[in-house]
PDB file of C-alpha atoms in Angstrom:
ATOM      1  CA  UNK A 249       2.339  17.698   5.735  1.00  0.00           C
ATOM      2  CA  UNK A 250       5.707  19.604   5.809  1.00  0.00           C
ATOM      3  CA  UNK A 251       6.040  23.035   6.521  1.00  0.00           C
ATOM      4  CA  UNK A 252       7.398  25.125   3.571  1.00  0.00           C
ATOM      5  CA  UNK A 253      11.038  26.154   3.346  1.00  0.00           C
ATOM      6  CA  UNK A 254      12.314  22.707   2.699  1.00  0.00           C
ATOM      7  CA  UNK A 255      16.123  22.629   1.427  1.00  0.00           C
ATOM      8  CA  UNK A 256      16.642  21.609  -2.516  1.00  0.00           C
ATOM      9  CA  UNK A 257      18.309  19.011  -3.514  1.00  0.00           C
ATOM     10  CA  UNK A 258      19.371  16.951  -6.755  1.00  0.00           C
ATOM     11  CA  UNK A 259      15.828  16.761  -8.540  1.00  0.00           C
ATOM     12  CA  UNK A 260      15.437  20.399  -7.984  1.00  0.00           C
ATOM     13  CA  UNK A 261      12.191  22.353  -6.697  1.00  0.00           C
ATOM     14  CA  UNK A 262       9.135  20.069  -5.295  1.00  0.00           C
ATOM     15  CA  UNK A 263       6.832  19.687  -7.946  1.00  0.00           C
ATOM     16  CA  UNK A 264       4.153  16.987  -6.204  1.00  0.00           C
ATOM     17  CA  UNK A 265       0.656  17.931  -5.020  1.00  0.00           C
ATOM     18  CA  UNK A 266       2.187  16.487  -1.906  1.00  0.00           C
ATOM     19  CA  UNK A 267       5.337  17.280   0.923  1.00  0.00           C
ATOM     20  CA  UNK A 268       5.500  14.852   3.634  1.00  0.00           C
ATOM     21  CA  UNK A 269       6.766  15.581   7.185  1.00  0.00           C
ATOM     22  CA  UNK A 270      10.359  14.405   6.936  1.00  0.00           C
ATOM     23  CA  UNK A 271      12.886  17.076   6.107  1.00  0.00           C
ATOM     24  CA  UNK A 272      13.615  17.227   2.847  1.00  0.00           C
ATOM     25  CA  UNK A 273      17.618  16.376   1.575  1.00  0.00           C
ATOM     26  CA  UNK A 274      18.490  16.122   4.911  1.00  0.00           C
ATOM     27  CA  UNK A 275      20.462  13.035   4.940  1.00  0.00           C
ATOM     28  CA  UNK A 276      21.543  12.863   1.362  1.00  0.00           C
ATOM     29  CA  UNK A 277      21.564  15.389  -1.618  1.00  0.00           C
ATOM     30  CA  UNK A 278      20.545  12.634  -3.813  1.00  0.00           C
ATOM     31  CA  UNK A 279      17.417  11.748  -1.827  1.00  0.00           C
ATOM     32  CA  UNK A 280      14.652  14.214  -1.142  1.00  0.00           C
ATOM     33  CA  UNK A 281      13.236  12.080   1.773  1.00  0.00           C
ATOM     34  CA  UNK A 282      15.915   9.142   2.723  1.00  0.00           C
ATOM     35  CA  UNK A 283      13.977   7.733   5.441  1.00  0.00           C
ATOM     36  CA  UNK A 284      10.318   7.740   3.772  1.00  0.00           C
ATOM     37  CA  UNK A 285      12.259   6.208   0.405  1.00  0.00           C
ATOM     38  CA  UNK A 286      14.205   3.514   1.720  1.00  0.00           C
ATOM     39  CA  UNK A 287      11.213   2.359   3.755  1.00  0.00           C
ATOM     40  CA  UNK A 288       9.626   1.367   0.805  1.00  0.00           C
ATOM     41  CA  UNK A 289      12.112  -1.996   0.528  1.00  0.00           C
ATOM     42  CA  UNK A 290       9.563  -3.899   2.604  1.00  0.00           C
ATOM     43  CA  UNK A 291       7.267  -3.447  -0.704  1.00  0.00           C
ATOM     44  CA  UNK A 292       9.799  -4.228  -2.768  1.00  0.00           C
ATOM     45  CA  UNK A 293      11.745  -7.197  -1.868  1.00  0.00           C
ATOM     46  CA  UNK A 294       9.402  -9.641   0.150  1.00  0.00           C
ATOM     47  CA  UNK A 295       6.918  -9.579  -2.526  1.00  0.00           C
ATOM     48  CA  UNK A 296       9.154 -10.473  -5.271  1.00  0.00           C
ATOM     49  CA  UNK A 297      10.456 -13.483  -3.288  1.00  0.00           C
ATOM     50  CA  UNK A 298       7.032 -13.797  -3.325  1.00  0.00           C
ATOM     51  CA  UNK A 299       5.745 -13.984  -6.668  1.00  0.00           C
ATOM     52  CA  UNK A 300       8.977 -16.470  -8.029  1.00  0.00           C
ATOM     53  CA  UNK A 301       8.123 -18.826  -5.093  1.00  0.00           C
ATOM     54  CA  UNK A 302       4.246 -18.663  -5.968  1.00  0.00           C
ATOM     55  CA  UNK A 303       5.414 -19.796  -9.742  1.00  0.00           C
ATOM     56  CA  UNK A 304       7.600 -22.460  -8.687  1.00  0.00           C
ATOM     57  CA  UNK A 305       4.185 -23.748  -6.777  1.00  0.00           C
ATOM     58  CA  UNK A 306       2.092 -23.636  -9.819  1.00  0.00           C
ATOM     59  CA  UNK A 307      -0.064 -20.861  -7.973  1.00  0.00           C
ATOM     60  CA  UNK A 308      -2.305 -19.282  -9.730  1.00  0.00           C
ATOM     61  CA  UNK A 309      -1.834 -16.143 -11.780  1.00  0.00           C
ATOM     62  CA  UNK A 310      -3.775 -13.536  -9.619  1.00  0.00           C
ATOM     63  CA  UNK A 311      -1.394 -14.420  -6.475  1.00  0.00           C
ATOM     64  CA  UNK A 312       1.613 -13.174  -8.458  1.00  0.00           C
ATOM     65  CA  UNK A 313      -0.305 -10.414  -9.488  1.00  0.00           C
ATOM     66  CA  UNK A 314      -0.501  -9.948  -5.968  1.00  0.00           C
ATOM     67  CA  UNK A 315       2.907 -10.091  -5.282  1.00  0.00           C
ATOM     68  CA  UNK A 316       3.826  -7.881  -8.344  1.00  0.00           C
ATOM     69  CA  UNK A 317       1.541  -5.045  -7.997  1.00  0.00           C
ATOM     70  CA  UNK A 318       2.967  -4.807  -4.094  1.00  0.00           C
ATOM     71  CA  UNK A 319       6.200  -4.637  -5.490  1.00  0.00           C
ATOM     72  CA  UNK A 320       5.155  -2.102  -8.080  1.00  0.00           C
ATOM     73  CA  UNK A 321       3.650   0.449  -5.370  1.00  0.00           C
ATOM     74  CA  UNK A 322       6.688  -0.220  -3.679  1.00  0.00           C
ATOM     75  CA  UNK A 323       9.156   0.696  -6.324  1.00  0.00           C
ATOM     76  CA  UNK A 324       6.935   3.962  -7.676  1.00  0.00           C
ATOM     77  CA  UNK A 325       6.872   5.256  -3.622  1.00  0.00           C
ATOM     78  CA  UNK A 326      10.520   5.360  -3.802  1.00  0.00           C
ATOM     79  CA  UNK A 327      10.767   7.226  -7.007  1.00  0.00           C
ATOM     80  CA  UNK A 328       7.990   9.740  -5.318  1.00  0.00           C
ATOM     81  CA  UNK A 329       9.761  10.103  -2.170  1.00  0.00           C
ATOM     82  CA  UNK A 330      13.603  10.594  -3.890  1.00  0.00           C
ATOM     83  CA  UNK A 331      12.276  13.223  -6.244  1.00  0.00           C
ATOM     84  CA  UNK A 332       9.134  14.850  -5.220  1.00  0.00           C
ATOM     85  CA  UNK A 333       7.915  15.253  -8.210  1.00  0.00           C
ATOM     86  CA  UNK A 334       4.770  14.762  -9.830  1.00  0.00           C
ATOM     87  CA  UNK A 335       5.138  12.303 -11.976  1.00  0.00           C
ATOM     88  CA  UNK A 336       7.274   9.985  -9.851  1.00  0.00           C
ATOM     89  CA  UNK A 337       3.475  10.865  -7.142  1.00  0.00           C
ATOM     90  CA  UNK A 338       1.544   9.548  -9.669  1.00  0.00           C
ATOM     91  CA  UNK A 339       3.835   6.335 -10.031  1.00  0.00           C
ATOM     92  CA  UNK A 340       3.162   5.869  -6.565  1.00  0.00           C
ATOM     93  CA  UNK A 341      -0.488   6.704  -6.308  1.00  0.00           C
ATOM     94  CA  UNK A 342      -1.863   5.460  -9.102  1.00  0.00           C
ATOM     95  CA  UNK A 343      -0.772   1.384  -8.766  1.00  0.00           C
ATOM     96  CA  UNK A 344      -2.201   1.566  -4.935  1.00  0.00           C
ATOM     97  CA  UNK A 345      -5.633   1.954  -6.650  1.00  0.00           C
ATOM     98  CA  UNK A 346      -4.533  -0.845  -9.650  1.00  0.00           C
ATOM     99  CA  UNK A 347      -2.869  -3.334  -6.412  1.00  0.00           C
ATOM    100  CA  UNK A 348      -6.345  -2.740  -4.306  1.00  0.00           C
ATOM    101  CA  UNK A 349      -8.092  -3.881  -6.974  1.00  0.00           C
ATOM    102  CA  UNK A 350      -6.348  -6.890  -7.574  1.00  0.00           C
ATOM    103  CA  UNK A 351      -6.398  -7.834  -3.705  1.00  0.00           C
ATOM    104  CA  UNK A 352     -10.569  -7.133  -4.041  1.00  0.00           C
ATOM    105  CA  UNK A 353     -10.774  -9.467  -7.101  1.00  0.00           C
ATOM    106  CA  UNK A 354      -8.575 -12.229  -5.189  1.00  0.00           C
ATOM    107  CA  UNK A 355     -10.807 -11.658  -2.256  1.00  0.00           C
ATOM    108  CA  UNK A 356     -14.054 -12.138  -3.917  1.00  0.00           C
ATOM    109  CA  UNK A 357     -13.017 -15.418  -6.099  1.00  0.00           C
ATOM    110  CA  UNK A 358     -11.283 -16.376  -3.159  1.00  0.00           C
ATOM    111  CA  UNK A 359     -13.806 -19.673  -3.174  1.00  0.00           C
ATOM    112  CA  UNK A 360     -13.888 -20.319  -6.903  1.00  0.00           C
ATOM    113  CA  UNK A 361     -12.662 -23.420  -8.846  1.00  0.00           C
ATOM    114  CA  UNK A 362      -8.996 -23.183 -10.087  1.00  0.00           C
ATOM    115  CA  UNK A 363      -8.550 -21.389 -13.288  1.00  0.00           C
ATOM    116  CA  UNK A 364     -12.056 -19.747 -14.191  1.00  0.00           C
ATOM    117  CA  UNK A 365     -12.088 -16.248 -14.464  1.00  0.00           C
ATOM    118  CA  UNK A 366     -15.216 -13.928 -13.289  1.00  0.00           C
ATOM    119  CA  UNK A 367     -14.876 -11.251 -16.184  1.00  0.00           C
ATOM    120  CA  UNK A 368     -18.214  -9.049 -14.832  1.00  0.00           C
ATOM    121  CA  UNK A 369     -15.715  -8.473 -11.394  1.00  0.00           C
ATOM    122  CA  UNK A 370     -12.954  -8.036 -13.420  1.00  0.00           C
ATOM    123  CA  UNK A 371     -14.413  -5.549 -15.996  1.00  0.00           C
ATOM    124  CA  UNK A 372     -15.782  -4.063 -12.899  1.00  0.00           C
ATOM    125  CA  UNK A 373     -12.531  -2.780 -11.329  1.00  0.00           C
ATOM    126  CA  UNK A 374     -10.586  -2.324 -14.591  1.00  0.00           C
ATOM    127  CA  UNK A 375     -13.569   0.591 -15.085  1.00  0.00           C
ATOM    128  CA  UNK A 376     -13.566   1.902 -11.596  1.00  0.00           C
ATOM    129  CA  UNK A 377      -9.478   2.080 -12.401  1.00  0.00           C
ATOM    130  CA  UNK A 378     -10.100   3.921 -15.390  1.00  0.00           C
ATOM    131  CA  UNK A 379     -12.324   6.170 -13.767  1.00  0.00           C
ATOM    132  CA  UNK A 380     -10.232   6.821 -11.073  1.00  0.00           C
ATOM    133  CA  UNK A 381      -7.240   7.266 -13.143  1.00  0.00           C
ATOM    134  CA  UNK A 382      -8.754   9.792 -15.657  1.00  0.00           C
ATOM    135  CA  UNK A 383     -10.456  11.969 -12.744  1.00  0.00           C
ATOM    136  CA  UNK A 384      -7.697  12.464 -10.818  1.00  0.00           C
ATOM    137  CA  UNK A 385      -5.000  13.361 -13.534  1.00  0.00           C
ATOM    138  CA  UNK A 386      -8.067  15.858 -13.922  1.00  0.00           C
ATOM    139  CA  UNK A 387      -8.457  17.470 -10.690  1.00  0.00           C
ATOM    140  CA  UNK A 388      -5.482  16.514  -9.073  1.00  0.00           C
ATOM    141  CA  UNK A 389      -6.777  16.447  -5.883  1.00  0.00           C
ATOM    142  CA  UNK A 390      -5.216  14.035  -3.289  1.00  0.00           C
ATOM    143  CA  UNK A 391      -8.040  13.584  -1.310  1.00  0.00           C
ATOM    144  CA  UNK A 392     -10.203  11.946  -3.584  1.00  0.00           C
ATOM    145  CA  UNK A 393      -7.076   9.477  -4.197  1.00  0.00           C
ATOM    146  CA  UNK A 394      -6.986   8.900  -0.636  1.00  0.00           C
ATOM    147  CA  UNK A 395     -11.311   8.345  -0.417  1.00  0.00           C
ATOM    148  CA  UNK A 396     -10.929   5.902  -3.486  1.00  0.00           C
ATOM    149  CA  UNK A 397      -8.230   3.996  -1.677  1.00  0.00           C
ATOM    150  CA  UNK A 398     -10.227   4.345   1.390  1.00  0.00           C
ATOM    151  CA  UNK A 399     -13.123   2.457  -0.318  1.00  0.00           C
ATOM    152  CA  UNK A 400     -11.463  -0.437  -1.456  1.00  0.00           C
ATOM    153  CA  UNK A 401      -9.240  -1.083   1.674  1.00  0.00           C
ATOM    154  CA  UNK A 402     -12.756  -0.970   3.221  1.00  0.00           C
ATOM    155  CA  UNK A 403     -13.890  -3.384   0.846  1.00  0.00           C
ATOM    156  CA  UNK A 404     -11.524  -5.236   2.180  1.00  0.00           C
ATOM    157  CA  UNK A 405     -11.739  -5.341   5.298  1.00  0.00           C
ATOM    158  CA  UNK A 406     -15.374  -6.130   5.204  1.00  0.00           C
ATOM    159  CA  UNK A 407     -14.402  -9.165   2.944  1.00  0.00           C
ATOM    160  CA  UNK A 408     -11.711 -10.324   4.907  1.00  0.00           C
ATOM    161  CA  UNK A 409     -14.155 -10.310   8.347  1.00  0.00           C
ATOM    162  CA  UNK A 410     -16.822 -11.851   6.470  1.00  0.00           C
ATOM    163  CA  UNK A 411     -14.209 -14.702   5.822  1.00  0.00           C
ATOM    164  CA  UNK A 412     -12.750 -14.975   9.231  1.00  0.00           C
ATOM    165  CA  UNK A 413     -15.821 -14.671  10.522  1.00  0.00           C
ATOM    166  CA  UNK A 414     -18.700 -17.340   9.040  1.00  0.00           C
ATOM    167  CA  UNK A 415     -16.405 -19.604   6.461  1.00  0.00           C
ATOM    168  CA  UNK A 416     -12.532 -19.967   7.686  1.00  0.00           C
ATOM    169  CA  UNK A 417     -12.567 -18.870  11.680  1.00  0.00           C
ATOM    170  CA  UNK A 418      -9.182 -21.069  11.952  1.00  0.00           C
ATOM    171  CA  UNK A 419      -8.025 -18.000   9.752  1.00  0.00           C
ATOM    172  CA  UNK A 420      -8.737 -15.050  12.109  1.00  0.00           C
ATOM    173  CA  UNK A 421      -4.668 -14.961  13.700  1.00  0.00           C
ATOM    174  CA  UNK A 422      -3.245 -14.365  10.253  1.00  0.00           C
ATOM    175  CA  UNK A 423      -6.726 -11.820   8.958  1.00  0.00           C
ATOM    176  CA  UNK A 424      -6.567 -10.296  12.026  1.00  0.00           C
ATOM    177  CA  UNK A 425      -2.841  -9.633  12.457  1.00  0.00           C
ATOM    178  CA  UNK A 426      -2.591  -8.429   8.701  1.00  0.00           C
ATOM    179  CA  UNK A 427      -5.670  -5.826   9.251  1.00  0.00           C
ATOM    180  CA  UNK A 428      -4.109  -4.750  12.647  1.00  0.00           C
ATOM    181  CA  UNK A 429      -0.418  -4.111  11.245  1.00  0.00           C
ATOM    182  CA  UNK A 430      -2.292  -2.433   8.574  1.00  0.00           C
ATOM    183  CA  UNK A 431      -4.029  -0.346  10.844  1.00  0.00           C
ATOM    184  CA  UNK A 432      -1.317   0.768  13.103  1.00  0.00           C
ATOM    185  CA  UNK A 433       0.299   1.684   9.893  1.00  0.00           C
ATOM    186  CA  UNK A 434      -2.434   4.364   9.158  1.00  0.00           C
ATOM    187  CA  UNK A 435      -2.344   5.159  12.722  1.00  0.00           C
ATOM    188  CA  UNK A 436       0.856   6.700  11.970  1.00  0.00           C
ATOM    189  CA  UNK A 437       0.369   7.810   8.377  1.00  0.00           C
ATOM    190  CA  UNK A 438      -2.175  10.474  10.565  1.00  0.00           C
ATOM    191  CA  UNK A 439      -0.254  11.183  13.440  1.00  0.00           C
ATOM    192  CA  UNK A 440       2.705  12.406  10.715  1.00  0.00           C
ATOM    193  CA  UNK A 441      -0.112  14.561   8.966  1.00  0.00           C
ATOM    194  CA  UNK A 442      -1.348  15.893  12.024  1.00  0.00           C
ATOM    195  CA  UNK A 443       1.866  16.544  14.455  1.00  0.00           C
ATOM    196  CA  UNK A 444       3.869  17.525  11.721  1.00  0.00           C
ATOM    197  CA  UNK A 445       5.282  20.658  13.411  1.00  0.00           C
ATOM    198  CA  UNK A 446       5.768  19.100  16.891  1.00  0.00           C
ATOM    199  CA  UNK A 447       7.925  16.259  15.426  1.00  0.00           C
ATOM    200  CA  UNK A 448      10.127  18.152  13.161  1.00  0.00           C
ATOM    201  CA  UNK A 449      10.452  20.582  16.732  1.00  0.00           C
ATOM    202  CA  UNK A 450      11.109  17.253  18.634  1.00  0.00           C
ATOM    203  CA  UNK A 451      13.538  15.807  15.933  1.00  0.00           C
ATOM    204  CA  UNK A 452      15.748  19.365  15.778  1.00  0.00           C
ATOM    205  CA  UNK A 453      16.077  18.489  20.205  1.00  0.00           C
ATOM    206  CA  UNK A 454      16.920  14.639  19.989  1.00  0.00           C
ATOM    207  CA  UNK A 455      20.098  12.486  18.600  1.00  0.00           C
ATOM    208  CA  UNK A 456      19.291  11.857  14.958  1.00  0.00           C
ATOM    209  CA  UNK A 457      19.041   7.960  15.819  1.00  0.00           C
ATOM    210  CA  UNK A 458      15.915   9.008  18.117  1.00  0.00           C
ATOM    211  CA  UNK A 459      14.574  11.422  15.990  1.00  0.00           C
ATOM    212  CA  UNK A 460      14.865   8.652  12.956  1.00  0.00           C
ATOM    213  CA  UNK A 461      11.902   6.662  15.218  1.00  0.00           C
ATOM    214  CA  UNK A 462       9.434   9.585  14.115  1.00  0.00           C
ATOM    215  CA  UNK A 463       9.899   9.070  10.701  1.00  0.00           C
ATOM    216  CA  UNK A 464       5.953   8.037  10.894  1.00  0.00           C
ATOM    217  CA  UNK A 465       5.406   8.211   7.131  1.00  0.00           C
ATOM    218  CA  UNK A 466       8.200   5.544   6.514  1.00  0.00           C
ATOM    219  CA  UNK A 467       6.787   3.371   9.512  1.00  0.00           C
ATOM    220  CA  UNK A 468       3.578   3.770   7.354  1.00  0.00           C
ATOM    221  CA  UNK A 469       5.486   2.393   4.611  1.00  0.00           C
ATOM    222  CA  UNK A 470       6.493  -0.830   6.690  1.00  0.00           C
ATOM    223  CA  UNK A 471       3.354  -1.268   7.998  1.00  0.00           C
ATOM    224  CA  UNK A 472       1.180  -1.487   5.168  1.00  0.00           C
ATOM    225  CA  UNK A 473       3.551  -3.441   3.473  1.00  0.00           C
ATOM    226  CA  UNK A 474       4.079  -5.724   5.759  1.00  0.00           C
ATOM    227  CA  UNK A 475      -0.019  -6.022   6.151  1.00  0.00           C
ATOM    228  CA  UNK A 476      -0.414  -6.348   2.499  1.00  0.00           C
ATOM    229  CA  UNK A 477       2.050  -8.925   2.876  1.00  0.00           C
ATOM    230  CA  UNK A 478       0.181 -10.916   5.498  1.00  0.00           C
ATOM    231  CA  UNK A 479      -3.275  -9.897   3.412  1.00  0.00           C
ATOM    232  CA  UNK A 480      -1.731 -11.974   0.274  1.00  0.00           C
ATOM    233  CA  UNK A 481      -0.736 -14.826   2.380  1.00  0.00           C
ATOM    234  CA  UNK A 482      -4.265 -14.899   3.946  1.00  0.00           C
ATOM    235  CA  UNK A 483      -5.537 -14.935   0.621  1.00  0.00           C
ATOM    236  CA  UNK A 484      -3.960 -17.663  -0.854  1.00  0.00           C
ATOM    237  CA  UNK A 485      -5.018 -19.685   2.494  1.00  0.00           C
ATOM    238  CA  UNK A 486      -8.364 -19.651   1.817  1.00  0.00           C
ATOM    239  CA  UNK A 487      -9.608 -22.741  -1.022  1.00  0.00           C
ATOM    240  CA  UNK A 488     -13.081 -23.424  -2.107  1.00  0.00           C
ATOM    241  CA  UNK A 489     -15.799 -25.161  -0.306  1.00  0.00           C
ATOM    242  CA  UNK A 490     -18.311 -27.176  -1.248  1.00  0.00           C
ATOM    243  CA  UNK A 491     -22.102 -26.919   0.147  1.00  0.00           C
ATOM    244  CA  UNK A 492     -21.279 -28.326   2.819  1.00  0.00           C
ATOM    245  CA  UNK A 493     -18.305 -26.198   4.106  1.00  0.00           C
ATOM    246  CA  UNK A 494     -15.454 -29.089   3.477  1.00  0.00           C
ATOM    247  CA  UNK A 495     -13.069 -28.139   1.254  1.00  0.00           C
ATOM    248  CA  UNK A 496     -12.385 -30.256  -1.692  1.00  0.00           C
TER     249      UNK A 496
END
């Protein structure tokens, strides 16, 4: 996390439960942390394209949900990370619990006949949402966020080796690559948390188009999206099977 005596900017004094590791207002006055905020375009773009060429297919709905929530957690990161405020947190944190949920439904009816709906799963995650939601605009503690989203990427990750694994091993290049981007992604997330000091130090020492290479929370940002990406195309790869493993 960032040390305290951050700079203000135009949204005024840091209100969020949470300060990342890039300097605040340093490259605009407009933009409490450029680098992590404009990171977020990955999310934002690619998945749209996305979602209008999944309804030109006839794909079905849950893909574009897909696409849409990605784009969502995309769009409420940047408001988080050009204000640091509260609210704008919550925009962000909030719709990574409500987009996990849809990639763990499309996951687990990944094998089902077109068009039916499994309303037990679905009235399953919409209450672990709610649940979620309502505890932590209670507490307000971001590490139970970060254990709930924990659980469900775990969830799918399980899911997706299970896949790769016993039903679709022709699959494993684009499962694997998508959980190893992903990965690498919270490889960095940490190494931001953790190093914080040492790469603001390192930044003040370098040319600011080095120091831009440690902006680990925004590579975070391209990571994951990118490997939620790669998760929805995986996803949409995968078609029923019959008893006998063919595909009808």
């Amino acid at each position: 996390m960032a040390p305290a005596g951050d700079r203000e900017g135009y949204w005024g004094p840091t209100t969020s439960t949470l300060d990342w590791c890039e300097e605040n207002y340093a490259v605009t006055w407009y933009i409490a942390e450029f680098w992590n905020t404009v990171s977020n375009l990955i999310m934002i773009l690619p998945p749209i394209f996305g979602a209008m060429q999944s309804v030109r297919s006839g794909l079905e709905k849950r893909y574009i949900a897909s696409y849409l929530a990605l784009t969502v957690v995309g769009m409420g990161s940047w408001c988080f990370h050009m204000t640091l405020k509260y609210e704008m947190q919550l925009l962000d944190e909030l719709p990574m619990i409500y987009s996990c949920c849809i990639f763990v439904y499309c996951m687990f009816e990944c094998f089902k006949m077109k068009k039916s709906v499994n309303y037990h799963l679905l009235f399953t995650l919409v209450l672990f949402s709610l649940i979620v939601t309502m505890v932590y605009l209670k507490v307000k503690e971001p590490i139970f966020h970060q254990v709930m989203y924990g659980m469900l990427v775990f969830t799918l990750v399980v899911r997706s080796i299970y896949i790769v694994t016993w039903v679709y091993p022709w699959l494993r290049g684009l499962g694997y690559t998508s959980l190893g981007v992903f990965l690498l992604g919270f490889l960095f997330w940490n190494i931001d948390n953790i190093f914080c000091d040492s790469l603001r130090n390192f930044r003040k020492k370098v040319p600011p188009v080095i120091g831009v290479t440690t902006q680990f929370h925004a590579w975070w940002h391209i990571l994951t999206g990118l490997g939620s990406y790669l998760h929805i195309l995986f996803s949409k790869e995968i078609k029923p099977v019959d008893s006998k493993g063919n595909q009808p």
